[in-house]
mmCIF file of C-alpha atoms and ligand atoms in Angstrom:
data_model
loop_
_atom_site.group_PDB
_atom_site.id
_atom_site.type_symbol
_atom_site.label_atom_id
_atom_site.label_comp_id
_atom_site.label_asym_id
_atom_site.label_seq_id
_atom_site.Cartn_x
_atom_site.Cartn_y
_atom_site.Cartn_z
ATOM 1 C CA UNK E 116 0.000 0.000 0.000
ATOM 2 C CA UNK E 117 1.213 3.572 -0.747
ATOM 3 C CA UNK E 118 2.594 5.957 1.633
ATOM 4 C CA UNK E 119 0.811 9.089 2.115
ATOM 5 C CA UNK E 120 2.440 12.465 3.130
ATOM 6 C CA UNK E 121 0.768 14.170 6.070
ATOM 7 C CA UNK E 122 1.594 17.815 5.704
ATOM 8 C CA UNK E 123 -0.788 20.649 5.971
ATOM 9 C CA UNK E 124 -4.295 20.807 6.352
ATOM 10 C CA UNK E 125 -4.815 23.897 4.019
ATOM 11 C CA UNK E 126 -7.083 23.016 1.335
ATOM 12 C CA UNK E 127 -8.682 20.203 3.482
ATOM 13 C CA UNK E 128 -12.148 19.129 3.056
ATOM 14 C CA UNK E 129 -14.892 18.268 5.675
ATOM 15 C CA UNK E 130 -14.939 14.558 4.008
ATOM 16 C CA UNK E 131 -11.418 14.037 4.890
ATOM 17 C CA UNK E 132 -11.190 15.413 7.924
ATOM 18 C CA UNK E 133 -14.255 13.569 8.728
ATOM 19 C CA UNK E 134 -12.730 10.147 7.598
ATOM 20 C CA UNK E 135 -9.730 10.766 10.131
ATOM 21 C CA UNK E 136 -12.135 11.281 13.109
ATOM 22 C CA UNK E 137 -13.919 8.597 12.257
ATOM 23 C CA UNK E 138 -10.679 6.421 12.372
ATOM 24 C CA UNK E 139 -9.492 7.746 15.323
ATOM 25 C CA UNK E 140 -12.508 6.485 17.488
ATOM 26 C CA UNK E 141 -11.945 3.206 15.770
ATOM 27 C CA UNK E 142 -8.499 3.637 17.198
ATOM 28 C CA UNK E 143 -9.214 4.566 20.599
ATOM 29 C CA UNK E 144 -12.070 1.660 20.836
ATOM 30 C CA UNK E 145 -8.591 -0.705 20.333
ATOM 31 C CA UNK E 146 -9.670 -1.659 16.854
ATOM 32 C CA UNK E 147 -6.699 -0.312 15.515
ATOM 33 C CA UNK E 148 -4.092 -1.854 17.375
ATOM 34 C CA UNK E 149 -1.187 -4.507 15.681
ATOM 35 C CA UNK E 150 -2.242 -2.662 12.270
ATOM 36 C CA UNK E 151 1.337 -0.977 12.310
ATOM 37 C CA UNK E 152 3.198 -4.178 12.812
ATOM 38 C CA UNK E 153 6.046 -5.087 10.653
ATOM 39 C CA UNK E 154 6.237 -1.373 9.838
ATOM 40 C CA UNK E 155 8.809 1.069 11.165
ATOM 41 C CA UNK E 156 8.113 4.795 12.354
ATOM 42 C CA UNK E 157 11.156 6.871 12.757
ATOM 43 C CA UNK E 158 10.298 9.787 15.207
ATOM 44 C CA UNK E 159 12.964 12.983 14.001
ATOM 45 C CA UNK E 160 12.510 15.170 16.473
ATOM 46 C CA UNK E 161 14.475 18.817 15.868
ATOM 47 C CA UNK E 162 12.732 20.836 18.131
ATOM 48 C CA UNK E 163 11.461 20.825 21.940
ATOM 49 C CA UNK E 164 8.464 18.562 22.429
ATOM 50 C CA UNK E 165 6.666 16.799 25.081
ATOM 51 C CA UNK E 166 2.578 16.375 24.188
ATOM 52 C CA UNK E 167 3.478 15.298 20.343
ATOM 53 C CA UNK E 168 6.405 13.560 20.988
ATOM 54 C CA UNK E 169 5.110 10.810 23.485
ATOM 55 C CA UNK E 170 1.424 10.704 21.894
ATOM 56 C CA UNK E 171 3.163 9.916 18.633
ATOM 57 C CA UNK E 172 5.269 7.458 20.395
ATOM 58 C CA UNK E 173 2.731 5.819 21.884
ATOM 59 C CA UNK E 174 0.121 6.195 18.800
ATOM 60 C CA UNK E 175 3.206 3.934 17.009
ATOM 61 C CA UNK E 176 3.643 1.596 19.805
ATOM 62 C CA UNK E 177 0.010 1.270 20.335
ATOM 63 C CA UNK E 178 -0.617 0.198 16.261
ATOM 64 C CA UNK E 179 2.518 -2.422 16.850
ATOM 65 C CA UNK E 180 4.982 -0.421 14.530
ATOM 66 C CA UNK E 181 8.663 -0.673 15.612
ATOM 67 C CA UNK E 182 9.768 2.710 16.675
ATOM 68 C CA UNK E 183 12.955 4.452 15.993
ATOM 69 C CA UNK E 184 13.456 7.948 18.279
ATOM 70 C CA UNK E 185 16.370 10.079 16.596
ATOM 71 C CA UNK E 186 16.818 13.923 18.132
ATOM 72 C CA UNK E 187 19.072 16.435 17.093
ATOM 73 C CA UNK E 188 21.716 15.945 20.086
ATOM 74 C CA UNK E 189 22.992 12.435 20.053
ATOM 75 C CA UNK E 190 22.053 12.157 16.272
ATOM 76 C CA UNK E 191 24.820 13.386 12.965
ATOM 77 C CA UNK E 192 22.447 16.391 12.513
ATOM 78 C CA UNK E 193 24.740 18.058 15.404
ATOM 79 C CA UNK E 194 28.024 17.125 12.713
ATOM 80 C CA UNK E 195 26.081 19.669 10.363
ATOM 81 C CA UNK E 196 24.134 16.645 8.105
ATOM 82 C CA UNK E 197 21.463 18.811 6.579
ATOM 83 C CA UNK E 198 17.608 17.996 7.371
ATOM 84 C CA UNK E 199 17.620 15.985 3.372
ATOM 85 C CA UNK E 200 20.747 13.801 4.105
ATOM 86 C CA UNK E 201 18.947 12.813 7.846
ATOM 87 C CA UNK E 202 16.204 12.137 5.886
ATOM 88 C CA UNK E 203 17.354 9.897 3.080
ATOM 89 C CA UNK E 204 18.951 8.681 5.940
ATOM 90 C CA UNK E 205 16.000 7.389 7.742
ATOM 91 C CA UNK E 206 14.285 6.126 4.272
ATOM 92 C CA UNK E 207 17.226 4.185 3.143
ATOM 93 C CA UNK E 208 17.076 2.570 6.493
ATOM 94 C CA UNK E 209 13.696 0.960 6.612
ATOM 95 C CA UNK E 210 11.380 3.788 7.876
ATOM 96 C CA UNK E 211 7.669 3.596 6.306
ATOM 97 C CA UNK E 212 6.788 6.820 8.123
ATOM 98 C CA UNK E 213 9.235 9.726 9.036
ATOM 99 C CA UNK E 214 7.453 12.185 11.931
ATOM 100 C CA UNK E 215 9.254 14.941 11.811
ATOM 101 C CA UNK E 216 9.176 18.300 13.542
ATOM 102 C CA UNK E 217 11.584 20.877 12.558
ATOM 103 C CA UNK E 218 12.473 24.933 13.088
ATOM 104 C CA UNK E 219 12.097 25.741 9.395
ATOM 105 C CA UNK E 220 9.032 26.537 8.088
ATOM 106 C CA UNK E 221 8.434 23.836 4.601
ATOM 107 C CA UNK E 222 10.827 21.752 6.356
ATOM 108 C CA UNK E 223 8.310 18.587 6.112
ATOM 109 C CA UNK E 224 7.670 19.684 2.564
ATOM 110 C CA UNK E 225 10.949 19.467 1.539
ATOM 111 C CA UNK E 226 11.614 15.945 3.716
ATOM 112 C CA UNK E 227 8.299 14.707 1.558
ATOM 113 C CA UNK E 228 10.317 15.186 -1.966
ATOM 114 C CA UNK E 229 13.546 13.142 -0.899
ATOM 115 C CA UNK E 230 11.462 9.960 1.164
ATOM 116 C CA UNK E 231 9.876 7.295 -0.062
ATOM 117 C CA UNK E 232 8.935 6.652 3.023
ATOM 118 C CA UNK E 233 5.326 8.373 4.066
ATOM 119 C CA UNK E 234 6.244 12.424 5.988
ATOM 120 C CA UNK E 235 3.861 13.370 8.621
ATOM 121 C CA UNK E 236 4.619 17.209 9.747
ATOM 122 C CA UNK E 237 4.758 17.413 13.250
ATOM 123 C CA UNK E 238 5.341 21.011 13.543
ATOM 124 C CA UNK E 239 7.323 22.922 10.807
ATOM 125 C CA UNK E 240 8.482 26.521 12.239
ATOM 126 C CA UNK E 241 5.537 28.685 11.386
ATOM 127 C CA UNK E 242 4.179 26.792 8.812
ATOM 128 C CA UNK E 243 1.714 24.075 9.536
ATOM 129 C CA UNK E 244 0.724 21.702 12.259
ATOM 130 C CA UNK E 245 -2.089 19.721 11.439
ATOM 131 C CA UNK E 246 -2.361 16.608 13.709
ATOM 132 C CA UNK E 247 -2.787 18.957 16.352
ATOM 133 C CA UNK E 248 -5.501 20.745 14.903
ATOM 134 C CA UNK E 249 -7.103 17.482 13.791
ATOM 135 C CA UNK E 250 -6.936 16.276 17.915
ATOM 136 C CA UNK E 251 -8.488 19.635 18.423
ATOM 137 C CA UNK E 252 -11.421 18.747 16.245
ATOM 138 C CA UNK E 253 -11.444 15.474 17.999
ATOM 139 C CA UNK E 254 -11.933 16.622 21.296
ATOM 140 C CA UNK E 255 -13.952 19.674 20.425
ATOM 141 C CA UNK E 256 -16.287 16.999 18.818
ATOM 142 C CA UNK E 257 -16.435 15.008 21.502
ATOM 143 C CA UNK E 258 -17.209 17.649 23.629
ATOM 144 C CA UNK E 259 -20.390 18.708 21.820
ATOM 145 C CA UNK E 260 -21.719 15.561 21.338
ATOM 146 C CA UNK E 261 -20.624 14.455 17.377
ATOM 147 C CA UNK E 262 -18.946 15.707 14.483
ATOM 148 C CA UNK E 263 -22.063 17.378 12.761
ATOM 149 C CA UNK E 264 -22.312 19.622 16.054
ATOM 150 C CA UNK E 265 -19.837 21.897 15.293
ATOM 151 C CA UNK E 266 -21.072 23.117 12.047
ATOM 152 C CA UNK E 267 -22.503 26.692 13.274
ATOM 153 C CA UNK E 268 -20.191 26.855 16.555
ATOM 154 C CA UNK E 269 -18.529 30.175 17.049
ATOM 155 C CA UNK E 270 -14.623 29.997 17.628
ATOM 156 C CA UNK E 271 -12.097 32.414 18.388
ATOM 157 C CA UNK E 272 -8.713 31.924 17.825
ATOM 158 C CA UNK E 273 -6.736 34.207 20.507
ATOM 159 C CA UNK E 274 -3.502 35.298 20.357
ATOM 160 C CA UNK E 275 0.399 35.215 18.912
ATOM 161 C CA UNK E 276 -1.371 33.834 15.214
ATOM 162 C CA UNK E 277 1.719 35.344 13.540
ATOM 163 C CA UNK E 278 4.031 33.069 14.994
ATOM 164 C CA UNK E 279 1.198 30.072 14.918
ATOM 165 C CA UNK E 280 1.640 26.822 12.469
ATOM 166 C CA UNK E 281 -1.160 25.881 15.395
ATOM 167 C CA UNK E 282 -3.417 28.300 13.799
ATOM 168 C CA UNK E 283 -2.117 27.808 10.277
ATOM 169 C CA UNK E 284 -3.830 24.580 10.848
ATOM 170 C CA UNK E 285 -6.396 24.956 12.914
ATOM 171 C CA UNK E 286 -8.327 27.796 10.960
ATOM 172 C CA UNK E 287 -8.284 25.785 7.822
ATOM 173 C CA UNK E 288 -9.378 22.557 9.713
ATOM 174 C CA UNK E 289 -12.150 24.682 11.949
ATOM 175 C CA UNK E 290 -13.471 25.875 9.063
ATOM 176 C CA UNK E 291 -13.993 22.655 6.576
ATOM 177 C CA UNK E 292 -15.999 21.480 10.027
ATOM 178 C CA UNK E 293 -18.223 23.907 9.843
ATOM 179 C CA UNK E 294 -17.126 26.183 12.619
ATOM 180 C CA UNK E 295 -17.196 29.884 12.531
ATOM 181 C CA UNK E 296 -13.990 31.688 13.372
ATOM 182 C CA UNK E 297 -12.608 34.894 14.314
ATOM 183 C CA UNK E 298 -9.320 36.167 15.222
ATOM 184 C CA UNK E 299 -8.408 38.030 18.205
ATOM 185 C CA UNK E 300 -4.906 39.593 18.807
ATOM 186 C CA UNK E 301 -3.159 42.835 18.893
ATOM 187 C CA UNK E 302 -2.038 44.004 15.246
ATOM 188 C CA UNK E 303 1.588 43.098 15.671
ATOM 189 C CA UNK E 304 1.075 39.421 16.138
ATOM 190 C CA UNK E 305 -1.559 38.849 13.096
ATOM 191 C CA UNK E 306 0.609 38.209 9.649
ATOM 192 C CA UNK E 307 -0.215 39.685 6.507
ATOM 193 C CA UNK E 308 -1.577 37.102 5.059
ATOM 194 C CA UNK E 309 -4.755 37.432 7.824
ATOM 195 C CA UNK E 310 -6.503 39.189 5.116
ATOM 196 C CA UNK E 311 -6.619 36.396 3.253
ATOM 197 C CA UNK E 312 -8.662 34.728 5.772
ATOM 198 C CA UNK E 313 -11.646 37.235 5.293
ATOM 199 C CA UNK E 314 -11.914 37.031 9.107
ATOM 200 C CA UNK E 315 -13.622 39.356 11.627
ATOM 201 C CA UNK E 316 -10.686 40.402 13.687
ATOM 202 C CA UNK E 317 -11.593 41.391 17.391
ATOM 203 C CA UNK E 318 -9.730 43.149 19.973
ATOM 204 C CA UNK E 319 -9.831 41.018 23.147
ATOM 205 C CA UNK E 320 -11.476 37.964 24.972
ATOM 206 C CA UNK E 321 -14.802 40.343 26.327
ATOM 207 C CA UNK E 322 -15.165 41.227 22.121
ATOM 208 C CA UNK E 323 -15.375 37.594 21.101
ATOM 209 C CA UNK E 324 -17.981 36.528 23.560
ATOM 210 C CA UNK E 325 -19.623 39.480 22.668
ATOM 211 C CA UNK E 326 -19.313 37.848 18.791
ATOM 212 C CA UNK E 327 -20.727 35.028 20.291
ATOM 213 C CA UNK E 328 -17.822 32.862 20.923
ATOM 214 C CA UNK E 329 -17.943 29.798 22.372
ATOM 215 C CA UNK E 330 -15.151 28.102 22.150
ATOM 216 C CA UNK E 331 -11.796 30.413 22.898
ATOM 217 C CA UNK E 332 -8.982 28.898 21.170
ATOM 218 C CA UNK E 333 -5.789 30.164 23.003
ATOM 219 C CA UNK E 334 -2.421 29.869 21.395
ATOM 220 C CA UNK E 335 0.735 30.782 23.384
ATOM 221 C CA UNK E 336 2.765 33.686 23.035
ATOM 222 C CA UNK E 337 5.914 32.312 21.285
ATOM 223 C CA UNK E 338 8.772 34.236 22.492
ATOM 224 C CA UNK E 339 11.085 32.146 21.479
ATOM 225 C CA UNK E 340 9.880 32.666 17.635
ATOM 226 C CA UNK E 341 10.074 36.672 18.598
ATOM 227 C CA UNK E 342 12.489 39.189 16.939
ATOM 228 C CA UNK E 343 11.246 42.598 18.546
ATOM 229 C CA UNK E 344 9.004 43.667 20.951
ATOM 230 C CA UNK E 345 5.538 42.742 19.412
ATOM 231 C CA UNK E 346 3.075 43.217 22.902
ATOM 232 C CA UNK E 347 4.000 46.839 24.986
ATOM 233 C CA UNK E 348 4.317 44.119 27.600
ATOM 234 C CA UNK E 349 2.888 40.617 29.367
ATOM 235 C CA UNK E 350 0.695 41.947 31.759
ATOM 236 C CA UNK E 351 -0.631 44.428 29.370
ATOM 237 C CA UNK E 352 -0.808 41.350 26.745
ATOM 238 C CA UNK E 353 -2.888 39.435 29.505
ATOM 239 C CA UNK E 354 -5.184 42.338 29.997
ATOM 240 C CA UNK E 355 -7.069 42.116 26.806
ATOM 241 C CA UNK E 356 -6.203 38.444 25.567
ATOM 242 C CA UNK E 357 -5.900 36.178 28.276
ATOM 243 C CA UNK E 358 -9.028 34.197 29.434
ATOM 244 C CA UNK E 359 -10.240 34.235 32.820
ATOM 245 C CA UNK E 360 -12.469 33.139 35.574
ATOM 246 C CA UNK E 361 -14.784 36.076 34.910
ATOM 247 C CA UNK E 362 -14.939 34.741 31.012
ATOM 248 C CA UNK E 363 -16.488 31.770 31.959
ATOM 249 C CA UNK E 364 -19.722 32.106 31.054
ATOM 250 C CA UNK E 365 -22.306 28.756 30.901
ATOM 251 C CA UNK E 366 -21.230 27.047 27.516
ATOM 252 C CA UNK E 367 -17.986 28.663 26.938
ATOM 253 C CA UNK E 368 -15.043 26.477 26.387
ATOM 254 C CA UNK E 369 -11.346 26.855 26.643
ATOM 255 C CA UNK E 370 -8.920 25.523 24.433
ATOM 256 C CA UNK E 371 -4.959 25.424 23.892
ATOM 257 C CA UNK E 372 -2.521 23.576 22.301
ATOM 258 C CA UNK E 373 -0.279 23.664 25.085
ATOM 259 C CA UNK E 374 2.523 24.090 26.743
ATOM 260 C CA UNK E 375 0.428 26.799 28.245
ATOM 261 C CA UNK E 376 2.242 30.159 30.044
ATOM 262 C CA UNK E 377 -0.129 30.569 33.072
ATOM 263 C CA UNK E 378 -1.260 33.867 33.833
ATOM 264 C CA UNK E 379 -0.249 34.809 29.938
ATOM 265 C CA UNK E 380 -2.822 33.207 27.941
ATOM 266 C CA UNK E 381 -5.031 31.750 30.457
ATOM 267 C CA UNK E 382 -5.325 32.087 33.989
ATOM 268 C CA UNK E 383 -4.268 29.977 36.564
ATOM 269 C CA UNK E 384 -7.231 28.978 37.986
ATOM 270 C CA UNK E 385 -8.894 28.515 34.456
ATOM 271 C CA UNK E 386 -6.143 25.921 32.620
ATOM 272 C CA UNK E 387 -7.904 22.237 34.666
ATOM 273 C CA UNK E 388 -11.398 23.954 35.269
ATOM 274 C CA UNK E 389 -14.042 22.209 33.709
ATOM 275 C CA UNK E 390 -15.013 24.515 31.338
ATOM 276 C CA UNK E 391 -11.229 23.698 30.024
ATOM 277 C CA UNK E 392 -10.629 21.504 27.212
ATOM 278 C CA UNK E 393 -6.853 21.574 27.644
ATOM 279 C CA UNK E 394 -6.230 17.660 29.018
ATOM 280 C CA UNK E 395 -8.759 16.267 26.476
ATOM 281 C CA UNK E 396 -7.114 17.979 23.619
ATOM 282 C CA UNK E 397 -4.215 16.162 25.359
ATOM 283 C CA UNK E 398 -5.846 12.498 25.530
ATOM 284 C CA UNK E 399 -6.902 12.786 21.860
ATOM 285 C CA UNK E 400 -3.575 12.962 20.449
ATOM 286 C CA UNK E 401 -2.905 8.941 20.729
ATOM 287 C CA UNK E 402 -5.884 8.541 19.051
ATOM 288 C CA UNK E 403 -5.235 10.836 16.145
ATOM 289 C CA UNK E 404 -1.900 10.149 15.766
ATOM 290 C CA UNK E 405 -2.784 6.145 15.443
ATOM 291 C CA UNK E 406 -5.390 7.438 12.811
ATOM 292 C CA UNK E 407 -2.562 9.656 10.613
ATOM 293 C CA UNK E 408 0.123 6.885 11.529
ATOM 294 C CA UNK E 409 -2.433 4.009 9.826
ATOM 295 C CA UNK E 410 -3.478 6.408 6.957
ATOM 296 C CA UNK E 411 -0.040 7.743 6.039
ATOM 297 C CA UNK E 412 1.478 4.192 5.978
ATOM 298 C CA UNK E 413 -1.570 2.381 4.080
ATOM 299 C CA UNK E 414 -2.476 -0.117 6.633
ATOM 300 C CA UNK E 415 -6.018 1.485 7.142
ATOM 301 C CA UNK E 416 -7.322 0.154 4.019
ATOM 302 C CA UNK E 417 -5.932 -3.321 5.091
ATOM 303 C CA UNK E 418 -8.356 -3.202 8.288
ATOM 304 C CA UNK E 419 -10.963 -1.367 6.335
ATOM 305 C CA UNK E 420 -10.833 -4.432 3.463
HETATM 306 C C1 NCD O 156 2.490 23.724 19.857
HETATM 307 C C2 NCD O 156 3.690 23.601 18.953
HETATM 308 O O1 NCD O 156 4.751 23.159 19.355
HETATM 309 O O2 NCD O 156 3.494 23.950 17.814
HETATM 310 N N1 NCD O 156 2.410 22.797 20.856
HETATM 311 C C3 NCD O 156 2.078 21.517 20.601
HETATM 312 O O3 NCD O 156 2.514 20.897 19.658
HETATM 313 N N2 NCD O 156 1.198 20.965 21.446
HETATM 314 C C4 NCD O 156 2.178 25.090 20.237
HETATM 315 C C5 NCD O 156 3.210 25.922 20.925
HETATM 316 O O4 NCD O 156 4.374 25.588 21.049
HETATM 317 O O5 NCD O 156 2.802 27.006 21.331
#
């Protein structure tokens, strides 16, 4: 069977992203599990992780596969071997999938053209992410009751979007479900191509309920990805777009793809309430990740057959 690339979820349809729910509940029932054996999944992991990392890991372990974990220290990539010789690498070795997560932005892309062996983005700079918007769906879905429930849900995606390959994926994703967005975050941290998007664009947490949010996506400030100083300052950032107790109205749900900065994007007191969504989005990425794992190396139409 084929290998499929996994790389970005623009241009997705609701069919497909449909299909990969679907699977991922047959996953999670168990029904899923041994489908990967025989094949090898080679984890290349360039850039900090915890969440993806180990639900990968275990989404490979889980469906059988043999699992190889390479990182940048400990691996020839700290020699200077560039990202297409690791890769080629990897292929010429065995691997059926390559999960890789990487600083540059196209970095999976470019991976994609030089493997045989199936690419599933894990994270590419600010590009895309889109297993973690597909767990998002997942547990959003869950949370409403099904998948047809979140056609007509107001969203609002809060935050440092110009830094986001969470949002790069998530707004395309959100929206072939159905579910109506809008963006919320100071000028500096929105990139140009937010126009594009043809999406209202709000000025803090209070506005979007106001819009009629009900779900507030939160996406962390990424300092790390920041050249100048793009918020006057934290607290001030906090003031207008982090979510708090007082936000919490009947209905509203919190979301974020973690690791969250407490206090920054959501408060303290807000990140295990009930109304948060934060360790389901969590629990759903085994699940997912079996589903993308199965689909990217073929073996889904094996157990579907
Ligand atoms: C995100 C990432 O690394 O892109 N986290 C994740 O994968 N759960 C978001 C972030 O780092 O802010």
């Amino acid at each position: 069977m084929g290998a499929r690339d996994f790389l970005t979820l623009e241009g997705c349809g609701r069919a497909e992203i449909r299909e990969i729910l679907e699977l991922a509940a047959a996953c999670e029932e168990g029904r899923m599990d041994g489908s990967l054996a025989g094949k090898t999944v080679c984890l290349a992991f360039f850039e900090a992780s915890t969440r993806t990392a180990v639900s990968f890991e275990l989404a490979a372990r889980r469906c059988g596969a043999d699992v190889i974990s390479l990182s940048e220290r400990g691996s020839s990539i700290s020699k200077g071997e560039s990202l297409v010789d690791t890769v080629v690498t990897l292929d010429r070795l065995g691997a059926d999938a390559i999960v890789l997560r990487h600083p540059a932005a196209g970095a999976a892309r470019l991976a994609a053209r030089f493997a045989a062996a199936a690419v599933v983005n894990a994270g590419d700079g600010c590009g895309q992410h889109p297993t973690q918007a597909l767990l998002d769906l997942y547990s959003l879905s869950r949370a409403l009751g099904g998948f047809e429930e979140l056609a007509g849900v107001r969203a609002a995606v809060v935050g440092d979007i110009l830094h986001s390959r969470v949002a790069r994926s998530v707004i395309p994703a959100f929206r072939a479900a159905g579910v109506e967005l809008a963006l919320v975050a100071p000028r500096t941290l929105l990139p140009l191509e937010a126009e594009v998007w043809g999406l209202p664009v709000l000025s803090s947490v209070d506005e979007a309920l106001g819009w009629g949010a009900s779900v507030l996506y939160m996406l962390r400030l990424q300092r790390e990805r920041m050249t100048g100083a793009r918020v006057p300052s934290v607290s001030e950032y906090a003031r207008y777009y982090a979510v708090g107790r007082r936000h919490l109205r009947p209905g509203v749900r919190v979301m974020h793809p973690g690791p969250v900065n407490r206090g920054v994007e959501i408060a303290g007191d807000v990140v295990l309430d009930g109304a948060s969504l934060v360790p389901d989005q969590v629990a759903a990425g085994v699940a997912v990740r079996s589903a993308v794992l199965a689909l990217a190396t073929g073996v889904e139409q094996e157990v579907a057959a």
